[in-house]
Amino acid sequence: MGDFRVRPILNNEDRRLFYEYIFEDLAAMEIMYRDSMFDPGCDTIGSEQEICLVNSDGFPTTSAIRILDDIDESRYTNELALFNLEINQDPRKLTKNCFSLIENDLVQLLDYGRGVASRHDTELLLAGILPTLTYKDLQFENMTPIKRYRTLSKALFDIRGENFEIYLQGVDDLNMQLESVLFEACNTSFQLHLQVNPRKFVDRHNWSQLLAGPVLSVSTNSPLLFGRELWAETRIALFKQSLDTRNSRNLLRKKLPRVYFGNGWLEGSPIELWKNDVMRFPLLISAENIPNSLEQLQRGEIPDLRAVRMHNGTTYTWNRMCYGKEGAKPHLRIECRYLPAGPSPVDEIANFTYWIGLMHSMPEDMQAVITEIDFKEAKNNFIRAGRTGIDTILNWNGKRYDVSTLTGDILLPMAKEGLKKLSVDEEDIDKYLSIIDRRVRKGKNGSSWMICNYRKLREKMSRFEALRNLTLMMIDFQKENIPVDEWEDVLTASVFMSPVSEDYENLRIGQIMNTYIFTVYENSSVELARKIMEWNGFNHLPVENFEGEVVGMLSSSLLKRYEQEHSNVKTVNLLMDTHVHTLHPDDSVGFAKQLMKEKKVSSLPVCFDKRLVGIVTVNDIKMGSTPK
């Protein structure tokens, strides 16, 4: 979550002073490392569960603050957007039945949260990306009204100097812009924490980087964004772009994004990670009353390291170093940030168990291992796993493996031995690792299930209905805590096709509009427009300018008149109707029906920020039917 007691940087002197605090923190940390003041233990684990909030129809709802006001559980907290929450589970000793205990605790917390959320017509969903999320949900008013979030968003925007832009390529493409960092709010994760002996931190961190691609490949659960099929784990690319302060004005410079995998193997000491972030990334925030860490050390106190921790909280590596001062001694942790939320709690704990087992199966001579492996191989594995998930071909020890072979023949046995060394109960080991084994043998994880069933639903219904039904199915399976490899696929008989609980006419146009739009530019030829309409059976065709703004509408009646009169008009702008009635994505179906009736039109463009984003026809808004 980070430090909430923040403020903007006021001026250059304010920035200079904050850097002085950071340098003091780093100096104190080096003393602590040199004098072995850190807890050498490596037997504590923890997790953070991010959650999507949806209404009973599966659409995002901004009820987070109301739920937190009612909830009597301190482990629930807020997130960046009002349609998300987070659970911070208690740390546990890494032994015996710890994973079963974590699962039981998580299930109980989710059940309790669901009970409170139901009072606000809200359901809890675990998904890397909420399928029913829309671009409209990412408006600034849906950011949680906490100073940290808004200060960070403005600081990042000021450094970038232009809107944040995402451009993602998968089966489909997606290209969008936003004035804030709320693209980040599309991502929900299940973050893992492992306490590490500081003297072994460098090796453990490098090992965690090697493992990232193989672990991610079996765990992907985020293939859809705004109805587009993108990466198996779209969060990997989306999170990077959502906070990217680089822009096209510096194309020739090699600069790291604030969300990054790494730039090489870690050498020296753990402190090099934070030094690197200080050197590479400008400060975003400051604060009042920052203690002097060196003076705290001299008084025999455990220093806060608040300044450098604040800066570290504004850079985002997928395997991140965390500092804690709970207990008699401070400690260091590796935080695994790349795993998505879901598909079910038991799946998440299986991922957790698998990662911990592998982390404790590290080769004894890691320095020799990384000497033989180019860091870019680990990074390449990670990116490819994000793109293709359980179907990825990975490089491991100089050989190429499919995910099933690498996982089943090599990594699962390693994870099992690692867990046995930790005295984890055999029952827990078998339960959770068998889930990973079944996934890879069946080729079925969260992403593959979602894509397969989304395509089946799209054969029967509109994009809006398919995404909604997919979301409702996920909620049902999660409530029963069924592992994803046992989730049923959609059959014709089991397609929901149920009406939404609200009156259909109160649905937003943005939920049913067609976004795959044919248009012509105002300087296009009339003949091109006529052919597009003829070939597609259209009665209407929007006309837009090069800024994407609707400037006119062509109709079959206008074209018919053109043909009858043998007009000399050659370009669309001289023929189109410029008195165009438009809809906003937030307008209701009922309003659209009434407007069509009053204006005697059968088609209306949908515009947001003056730009065309969709189109709705009279057939789209008939009661209970939305087209494919």
XYZ file of C-alpha atoms in Angstrom:
628
model
C 0.000 0.000 0.000
C 2.860 2.389 0.721
C 3.094 5.410 3.007
C -0.086 7.526 2.977
C 1.417 10.506 4.838
C 2.754 12.150 1.713
C 2.687 15.500 -0.035
C 3.921 16.923 -3.348
C 7.513 18.118 -3.701
C 7.311 21.891 -3.238
C 10.499 23.163 -4.879
C 14.125 22.308 -5.642
C 15.204 22.826 -2.035
C 12.463 20.496 -0.856
C 13.655 17.901 -3.365
C 17.284 18.308 -2.240
C 16.348 17.793 1.411
C 14.418 14.638 0.614
C 17.418 13.222 -1.216
C 19.473 13.908 1.938
C 17.004 11.818 3.941
C 17.321 9.012 1.385
C 21.132 9.093 1.547
C 20.976 8.889 5.346
C 18.631 5.892 5.073
C 20.970 4.106 2.694
C 23.969 4.839 4.910
C 22.094 3.461 7.929
C 21.101 0.392 5.977
C 24.709 -0.274 4.977
C 25.759 -0.089 8.637
C 22.995 -2.520 9.591
C 24.032 -4.901 6.826
C 27.721 -4.660 7.707
C 27.063 -5.256 11.409
C 24.616 -8.147 10.821
C 21.768 -6.315 12.532
C 19.083 -7.900 10.321
C 17.067 -10.947 11.339
C 18.817 -13.903 9.630
C 15.588 -15.951 9.619
C 13.841 -17.072 6.453
C 10.835 -18.800 7.919
C 8.041 -16.218 7.589
C 5.629 -15.707 4.703
C 2.702 -13.394 3.995
C 0.358 -12.274 1.221
C -1.812 -9.443 -0.076
C -5.103 -10.184 -1.829
C -6.505 -7.582 -4.218
C -10.217 -7.815 -5.027
C -12.595 -6.510 -7.706
C -15.972 -5.136 -6.622
C -18.956 -5.826 -8.891
C -22.703 -5.491 -8.551
C -25.068 -8.451 -8.737
C -25.009 -8.219 -12.533
C -21.204 -8.469 -12.711
C -20.436 -4.830 -13.534
C -17.872 -2.791 -11.574
C -19.252 -0.811 -8.668
C -17.559 1.967 -6.698
C -18.651 0.820 -3.259
C -15.225 0.378 -1.618
C -15.496 3.193 0.924
C -19.032 2.241 1.964
C -17.944 -1.370 2.489
C -14.859 -0.341 4.491
C -17.064 1.885 6.665
C -19.165 -1.169 7.548
C -16.488 -3.830 7.747
C -15.142 -4.776 11.176
C -11.867 -6.255 9.984
C -8.625 -4.274 10.010
C -7.019 -6.523 7.402
C -9.362 -5.095 4.761
C -8.090 -1.858 3.251
C -8.532 0.362 0.207
C -6.821 0.293 -3.171
C -6.221 2.811 -5.961
C -9.748 2.637 -7.398
C -13.117 2.658 -5.693
C -14.001 -0.626 -7.401
C -11.158 -2.496 -5.621
C -10.293 -3.611 -2.086
C -7.296 -5.370 -0.563
C -6.796 -7.920 2.211
C -3.458 -7.980 4.042
C -3.144 -11.423 5.588
C -1.161 -11.977 8.778
C 2.405 -13.310 8.411
C 2.873 -16.998 9.230
C 5.758 -19.270 10.057
C 6.775 -21.371 7.084
C 6.235 -24.890 8.382
C 3.776 -27.776 8.752
C 0.222 -26.872 7.599
C 0.922 -23.166 7.027
C -0.547 -23.155 3.499
C -3.809 -24.772 4.588
C -4.037 -22.219 7.380
C -3.482 -19.363 4.914
C -6.161 -20.757 2.583
C -8.683 -21.205 5.415
C -7.988 -17.690 6.670
C -8.376 -16.220 3.191
C -11.646 -18.071 2.528
C -13.047 -16.883 5.861
C -12.004 -13.281 5.165
C -13.592 -13.396 1.710
C -16.799 -14.940 3.068
C -16.996 -12.248 5.730
C -16.321 -9.531 3.152
C -19.025 -10.928 0.874
C -21.525 -10.725 3.704
C -20.769 -7.061 4.316
C -20.577 -6.266 0.592
C -23.994 -7.817 -0.045
C -25.546 -4.977 1.959
C -24.290 -2.680 -0.783
C -25.410 -4.843 -3.735
C -21.770 -5.844 -4.201
C -20.005 -9.117 -4.956
C -16.281 -9.846 -4.505
C -14.380 -11.222 -7.490
C -10.815 -12.507 -7.826
C -9.527 -11.765 -11.327
C -6.280 -10.384 -12.684
C -8.419 -8.011 -14.764
C -12.179 -7.659 -14.296
C -13.743 -8.764 -17.627
C -16.638 -6.273 -17.440
C -14.434 -3.242 -16.748
C -14.905 -0.442 -19.293
C -12.871 2.595 -20.264
C -15.538 4.797 -18.681
C -14.856 3.173 -15.285
C -11.337 4.642 -15.324
C -12.423 8.262 -14.934
C -10.727 10.368 -12.263
C -13.766 10.449 -9.964
C -13.358 6.684 -9.473
C -9.907 7.091 -7.926
C -9.968 6.519 -4.162
C -9.902 10.017 -2.587
C -6.625 9.562 -0.723
C -3.848 12.108 -1.053
C -1.147 9.525 -1.853
C -2.909 8.315 -4.991
C -3.712 11.737 -6.355
C -0.270 13.125 -5.554
C 1.418 10.209 -7.311
C -0.873 10.448 -10.317
C -0.171 14.153 -10.807
C 3.592 13.745 -10.289
C 3.810 10.934 -12.835
C 1.698 12.878 -15.320
C 3.887 15.977 -14.888
C 7.073 13.978 -15.561
C 5.569 12.298 -18.616
C 4.228 15.598 -19.967
C 1.341 13.982 -21.846
C -1.493 11.491 -21.411
C -0.657 7.939 -20.396
C -1.087 5.666 -23.386
C -1.471 1.923 -23.633
C -0.881 0.013 -26.834
C -1.300 -3.721 -26.460
C -1.154 -6.390 -29.145
C -2.535 -9.881 -28.801
C -5.215 -11.606 -30.814
C -6.801 -8.142 -30.734
C -5.203 -4.704 -30.447
C -5.929 -1.989 -27.907
C -4.784 1.632 -28.053
C -6.111 4.131 -25.476
C -5.088 7.255 -23.565
C -5.846 8.507 -20.060
C -4.918 11.624 -18.084
C -4.316 9.726 -14.828
C -2.665 6.475 -13.694
C -5.994 4.650 -13.455
C -5.032 2.153 -16.148
C -3.131 0.638 -13.212
C -6.450 0.069 -11.434
C -7.378 -2.543 -14.044
C -4.800 -4.852 -12.426
C -5.535 -6.966 -9.369
C -2.959 -9.361 -7.970
C -2.130 -11.876 -5.267
C 1.217 -10.674 -3.905
C 3.512 -13.045 -2.013
C 6.102 -12.200 0.652
C 9.059 -14.331 1.738
C 11.466 -13.268 4.482
C 15.066 -13.798 3.367
C 18.382 -14.059 5.183
C 20.158 -10.815 4.161
C 23.440 -12.684 3.566
C 21.653 -14.874 1.024
C 19.461 -12.131 -0.390
C 21.483 -11.565 -3.573
C 21.349 -15.250 -4.521
C 17.681 -15.556 -3.544
C 16.747 -12.505 -5.594
C 18.588 -13.756 -8.671
C 16.918 -17.149 -8.250
C 13.507 -15.474 -7.989
C 14.211 -13.749 -11.299
C 15.051 -17.063 -12.967
C 11.834 -18.616 -11.641
C 9.526 -15.760 -12.652
C 8.797 -16.908 -16.212
C 8.088 -20.574 -15.400
C 5.921 -19.698 -12.356
C 3.957 -17.045 -14.243
C 3.314 -19.349 -17.201
C 1.164 -21.769 -15.157
C -0.617 -19.002 -13.213
C -1.906 -16.523 -15.832
C -5.457 -15.240 -15.336
C -5.785 -11.898 -17.173
C -6.408 -12.431 -20.897
C -9.210 -9.898 -21.463
C -9.303 -6.112 -21.246
C -12.335 -4.134 -22.458
C -13.492 -7.220 -24.359
C -10.207 -7.576 -26.271
C -8.142 -10.775 -26.247
C -4.606 -9.618 -25.454
C -1.852 -11.350 -23.431
C -2.421 -14.453 -21.304
C -1.348 -12.185 -18.424
C -2.226 -8.751 -19.815
C -1.316 -7.194 -16.454
C 2.391 -7.538 -17.261
C 2.225 -5.170 -20.224
C -0.622 -3.025 -18.898
C 0.981 -2.246 -15.541
C 4.228 -1.276 -17.240
C 2.515 1.122 -19.634
C 0.064 2.505 -17.072
C 2.891 4.167 -15.079
C 5.402 4.748 -17.874
C 6.829 8.267 -17.665
C 8.873 7.839 -20.836
C 7.563 9.555 -23.957
C 8.254 9.692 -27.673
C 10.413 12.809 -27.354
C 13.307 10.684 -26.021
C 13.266 7.743 -28.400
C 17.052 7.512 -28.680
C 17.660 7.295 -24.928
C 17.548 3.968 -23.121
C 15.480 4.644 -20.014
C 13.849 2.114 -17.729
C 10.116 2.280 -17.091
C 9.073 2.561 -13.437
C 7.508 -0.898 -13.786
C 10.288 -3.227 -14.867
C 11.672 -6.737 -14.555
C 15.264 -5.738 -13.939
C 18.359 -4.725 -15.861
C 20.840 -7.423 -14.859
C 21.740 -9.880 -12.116
C 22.004 -8.386 -8.641
C 25.575 -8.127 -7.368
C 27.168 -6.889 -4.165
C 24.442 -6.435 -1.556
C 20.653 -6.021 -1.436
C 21.137 -2.270 -0.992
C 22.202 -2.030 -4.631
C 18.538 -2.477 -5.620
C 17.474 0.706 -3.841
C 20.547 2.624 -4.939
C 19.708 1.759 -8.530
C 16.146 3.062 -8.110
C 17.422 6.305 -6.569
C 19.805 6.837 -9.478
C 17.355 5.978 -12.250
C 13.968 7.321 -11.181
C 13.117 10.915 -10.194
C 11.413 11.604 -6.878
C 7.623 11.837 -6.973
C 6.575 12.571 -3.393
C 7.813 13.999 -0.108
C 6.571 14.102 3.478
C 6.837 15.889 6.786
C 8.587 14.724 9.957
C 10.999 12.236 8.395
C 13.286 10.814 11.097
C 17.066 10.744 10.734
C 17.932 7.070 10.386
C 21.553 7.496 11.456
C 20.454 9.228 14.667
C 17.936 6.451 15.311
C 20.745 3.896 15.002
C 22.933 5.860 17.419
C 20.079 5.792 19.966
C 19.863 2.012 19.621
C 16.548 2.182 17.756
C 15.528 0.278 14.640
C 15.491 2.965 11.936
C 12.373 3.623 9.870
C 14.218 4.143 6.560
C 11.071 6.062 5.704
C 12.422 8.239 2.915
C 14.008 5.475 0.852
C 11.020 3.216 1.479
C 8.720 5.949 0.203
C 10.757 6.238 -2.972
C 10.896 2.441 -3.334
C 7.093 2.468 -3.119
C 6.978 4.517 -6.324
C 9.074 2.064 -8.372
C 7.697 -1.313 -9.277
C 9.871 -4.345 -9.901
C 8.105 -7.680 -10.271
C 10.359 -9.186 -7.563
C 10.730 -6.329 -5.097
C 12.818 -5.966 -1.937
C 10.844 -4.942 1.164
C 12.127 -3.808 4.568
C 10.266 -4.484 7.793
C 10.949 -3.481 11.393
C 8.436 -5.640 13.218
C 9.882 -7.688 16.072
C 13.233 -7.408 17.802
C 15.242 -7.113 14.584
C 14.536 -5.596 11.164
C 14.194 -7.976 8.257
C 14.276 -8.144 4.454
C 11.658 -9.777 2.224
C 11.237 -10.593 -1.434
C 7.799 -9.604 -2.658
C 6.535 -11.552 -5.692
C 4.229 -9.085 -7.478
C 3.535 -10.695 -10.845
C 0.890 -13.287 -9.897
C -2.743 -12.368 -10.670
C -5.693 -12.572 -8.336
C -7.736 -15.770 -8.774
C -8.998 -17.899 -10.320
C -10.017 -19.377 -6.896
C -8.475 -19.022 -3.429
C -7.193 -22.605 -3.596
C -5.503 -21.809 -6.937
C -3.755 -18.829 -5.381
C -2.458 -20.905 -2.488
C -1.283 -23.541 -4.959
C 0.694 -20.805 -6.755
C 2.028 -19.644 -3.378
C 3.095 -23.168 -2.358
C 4.743 -23.793 -5.731
C 6.707 -20.511 -5.565
C 7.871 -21.076 -1.991
C 8.925 -24.648 -2.761
C 10.952 -23.484 -5.736
C 12.482 -20.583 -3.826
C 13.773 -23.102 -1.283
C 15.183 -25.418 -3.924
C 17.800 -22.868 -4.987
C 21.111 -24.385 -6.160
C 23.902 -24.059 -3.606
C 26.232 -22.184 -5.958
C 23.955 -19.558 -7.494
C 26.922 -17.461 -8.580
C 28.041 -20.285 -10.850
C 24.499 -20.658 -12.185
C 24.070 -17.016 -13.216
C 27.564 -16.940 -14.682
C 26.321 -19.427 -17.272
C 22.978 -17.699 -17.955
C 22.435 -14.368 -19.685
C 20.041 -12.236 -17.620
C 18.080 -11.536 -20.779
C 17.085 -15.201 -20.942
C 15.261 -14.854 -17.618
C 13.653 -11.611 -18.782
C 12.690 -13.153 -22.115
C 11.076 -16.128 -20.353
C 9.045 -13.723 -18.220
C 7.770 -11.660 -21.142
C 6.929 -14.734 -23.217
C 5.100 -16.308 -20.257
C 3.058 -13.115 -19.941
C 2.152 -13.280 -23.622
C 1.317 -16.966 -24.049
C 0.894 -18.390 -20.549
C 0.568 -22.133 -20.295
C 1.377 -22.535 -24.025
C 4.811 -20.888 -23.698
C 8.115 -22.424 -24.804
C 10.704 -21.588 -22.126
C 14.501 -21.718 -21.951
C 15.885 -23.554 -18.912
C 19.530 -24.476 -18.406
C 20.238 -23.945 -22.080
C 17.382 -26.151 -23.317
C 13.906 -25.367 -24.632
C 10.870 -26.843 -22.887
C 7.130 -26.567 -23.197
C 5.490 -25.539 -19.913
C 4.047 -28.994 -19.229
C 7.399 -30.776 -19.542
C 9.429 -28.177 -17.645
C 6.879 -27.959 -14.850
C 6.004 -31.644 -14.528
C 9.425 -33.216 -15.035
C 11.773 -30.648 -13.495
C 10.220 -27.878 -11.421
C 7.479 -29.690 -9.500
C 9.931 -32.283 -8.120
C 12.253 -29.424 -7.126
C 9.387 -27.599 -5.394
C 8.399 -30.757 -3.546
C 11.925 -31.257 -2.213
C 12.125 -27.593 -1.202
C 8.901 -27.891 0.802
C 10.038 -31.105 2.471
C 13.200 -29.338 3.670
C 10.910 -26.784 5.335
C 8.960 -29.552 7.133
C 5.732 -28.616 5.345
C 3.106 -31.313 5.874
C 2.975 -33.957 3.142
C -0.777 -33.420 2.909
C -0.326 -29.745 2.073
C 2.443 -30.504 -0.418
C 0.339 -33.084 -2.263
C -2.837 -30.995 -2.224
C -1.387 -27.810 -3.676
C 1.293 -29.146 -6.003
C -1.211 -31.576 -7.504
C -3.269 -28.567 -8.584
C -0.278 -27.213 -10.500
C 0.348 -30.670 -11.973
C -3.256 -31.046 -13.185
C -3.179 -27.576 -14.751
C -0.166 -28.323 -16.902
C -1.310 -31.839 -17.830
C -4.708 -30.512 -18.935
C -3.299 -27.282 -20.375
C -5.957 -25.429 -18.402
C -5.343 -22.412 -16.197
C -7.335 -19.218 -15.617
C -6.441 -17.565 -18.910
C -7.081 -20.595 -21.095
C -10.444 -21.271 -19.397
C -11.493 -17.648 -19.808
C -10.595 -17.368 -23.501
C -12.146 -20.723 -24.404
C -15.432 -19.869 -22.729
C -15.533 -16.235 -23.834
C -15.331 -17.415 -27.446
C -18.104 -19.956 -26.870
C -20.304 -17.300 -25.299
C -19.635 -14.879 -28.160
C -21.075 -17.434 -30.582
C -24.406 -17.075 -28.770
C -24.536 -13.495 -27.545
C -23.154 -9.972 -27.608
C -19.783 -8.945 -26.197
C -21.577 -7.265 -23.296
C -23.580 -10.378 -22.405
C -20.594 -12.691 -22.867
C -18.351 -10.680 -20.525
C -21.125 -10.409 -17.967
C -21.918 -14.126 -18.007
C -18.216 -14.999 -17.844
C -17.861 -12.814 -14.740
C -20.906 -14.355 -13.028
C -19.598 -17.865 -13.713
C -16.226 -16.958 -12.195
C -17.918 -15.662 -9.035
C -19.899 -18.901 -8.635
C -16.834 -21.140 -9.015
C -14.824 -18.943 -6.617
C -17.494 -19.084 -3.923
C -17.245 -22.869 -4.031
C -13.423 -22.579 -4.052
C -13.088 -24.997 -6.985
C -9.615 -25.097 -8.601
C -9.715 -23.808 -12.176
C -8.679 -27.114 -13.756
C -12.042 -28.475 -12.511
C -14.159 -25.544 -13.744
C -16.839 -26.602 -16.216
C -16.812 -25.219 -19.717
C -19.778 -23.401 -21.179
C -22.288 -25.643 -22.913
C -25.326 -24.430 -24.812
C -27.579 -25.717 -22.054
C -25.675 -23.894 -19.322
C -25.425 -20.440 -20.942
C -26.977 -18.024 -18.498
C -28.833 -15.714 -20.917
C -30.610 -14.369 -17.830
C -31.911 -10.804 -17.862
C -30.034 -8.335 -15.738
C -31.586 -7.608 -12.368
C -32.125 -3.952 -13.249
C -34.742 -3.036 -15.826
C -33.161 -3.505 -19.241
C -33.929 0.078 -20.248
C -31.753 1.353 -17.379
C -28.628 -0.308 -18.771
C -25.883 2.028 -19.962
C -25.411 2.358 -23.703
C -21.696 1.749 -23.112
C -22.576 -1.787 -22.034
C -24.383 -2.767 -25.242
C -22.943 -0.547 -27.994
C -21.038 -2.029 -30.905
C -17.412 -0.862 -30.812
C -16.380 -2.470 -34.099
C -17.423 0.491 -36.207
C -17.207 1.206 -39.918
C -16.822 4.900 -40.710
C -15.647 7.165 -43.500
C -13.758 10.439 -43.311
C -15.423 13.639 -44.451
C -13.172 13.820 -47.518
C -13.862 10.190 -48.522
C -15.547 9.474 -51.829
C -19.290 8.949 -51.901
C -18.722 5.746 -53.841
C -16.578 4.287 -51.018
C -19.316 5.085 -48.519
C -21.940 3.516 -50.750
C -19.916 0.306 -51.121
C -19.335 -0.008 -47.357
C -23.055 0.344 -46.708
C -24.029 -1.998 -49.535
C -21.578 -4.751 -48.571
C -22.582 -4.676 -44.901
C -26.292 -4.022 -45.257
C -26.008 -0.738 -43.330
C -28.687 1.947 -43.382
C -26.437 4.490 -41.686
C -22.721 5.273 -41.698
C -20.973 7.778 -39.379
C -18.617 10.356 -40.847
C -15.654 11.484 -38.737
C -12.774 13.933 -39.004
C -9.135 13.022 -38.445
C -9.498 13.754 -34.697
C -12.114 11.009 -34.418
C -14.997 13.432 -33.905
C -18.353 12.702 -35.547
C -19.099 15.453 -38.073
C -21.939 13.886 -40.038
C -24.043 10.883 -40.872
C -24.835 9.220 -44.182
C -28.092 7.348 -44.635
C -29.396 5.005 -47.313
C -32.047 7.605 -48.180
C -29.369 10.244 -48.842
C -27.467 7.841 -51.057
C -30.622 6.870 -52.894
C -31.356 10.519 -53.604
C -27.780 10.951 -54.778
C -28.154 8.088 -57.242
C -31.533 9.277 -58.511
C -30.299 12.804 -59.133
C -27.015 11.671 -60.722
C -25.405 14.293 -58.545
C -21.927 15.616 -59.241
C -21.159 15.460 -55.550
C -18.047 13.319 -55.189
C -17.053 13.602 -51.511
C -18.975 12.639 -48.407
C -18.795 16.071 -46.731
C -21.024 17.574 -49.459
C -23.710 14.928 -49.031
C -23.770 13.992 -45.341
C -26.303 15.193 -42.781
C -24.396 17.441 -40.345
C -27.200 17.578 -37.749
C -26.118 14.455 -35.927
C -27.751 13.264 -32.728
C -25.330 11.329 -30.517
C -25.364 9.310 -27.318
C -22.962 9.197 -24.391
C -21.825 5.789 -23.013
C -23.590 6.638 -19.739
C -26.956 7.267 -21.402
C -29.563 4.603 -20.746
C -31.094 2.200 -23.237
C -34.444 3.765 -22.475
C -33.145 7.234 -23.352
C -31.713 5.910 -26.627
C -35.028 4.308 -27.575
C -36.862 7.532 -26.879
C -34.345 9.647 -28.824
C -34.555 7.338 -31.848
C -38.313 7.570 -31.752
C -38.362 11.367 -31.451
C -35.751 11.989 -34.149
C -37.058 9.199 -36.391
C -33.639 7.583 -36.771
C -32.627 3.943 -36.530
C -28.957 4.460 -35.612
C -27.061 6.713 -33.196
C -23.297 7.235 -32.802
C -21.936 7.020 -29.245
C -19.328 9.652 -28.354
C -17.052 10.161 -25.357
C -14.871 13.282 -25.048
C -16.245 14.257 -28.492
C -14.756 11.125 -30.065
C -16.667 8.252 -31.617
C -16.481 5.145 -29.396
C -19.436 3.066 -30.600
C -22.712 2.876 -32.436
C -26.185 1.666 -31.468
C -28.983 0.693 -33.830
C -32.664 0.102 -33.226
C -32.002 -3.653 -33.363
C -29.432 -3.372 -30.567
C -31.857 -1.917 -28.067
C -34.836 -4.202 -28.521
C -35.861 -5.555 -25.149
C -33.709 -8.485 -24.102
C -31.679 -8.818 -27.283
C -28.236 -7.515 -28.035
C -26.500 -8.623 -31.216
C -23.164 -10.314 -31.589
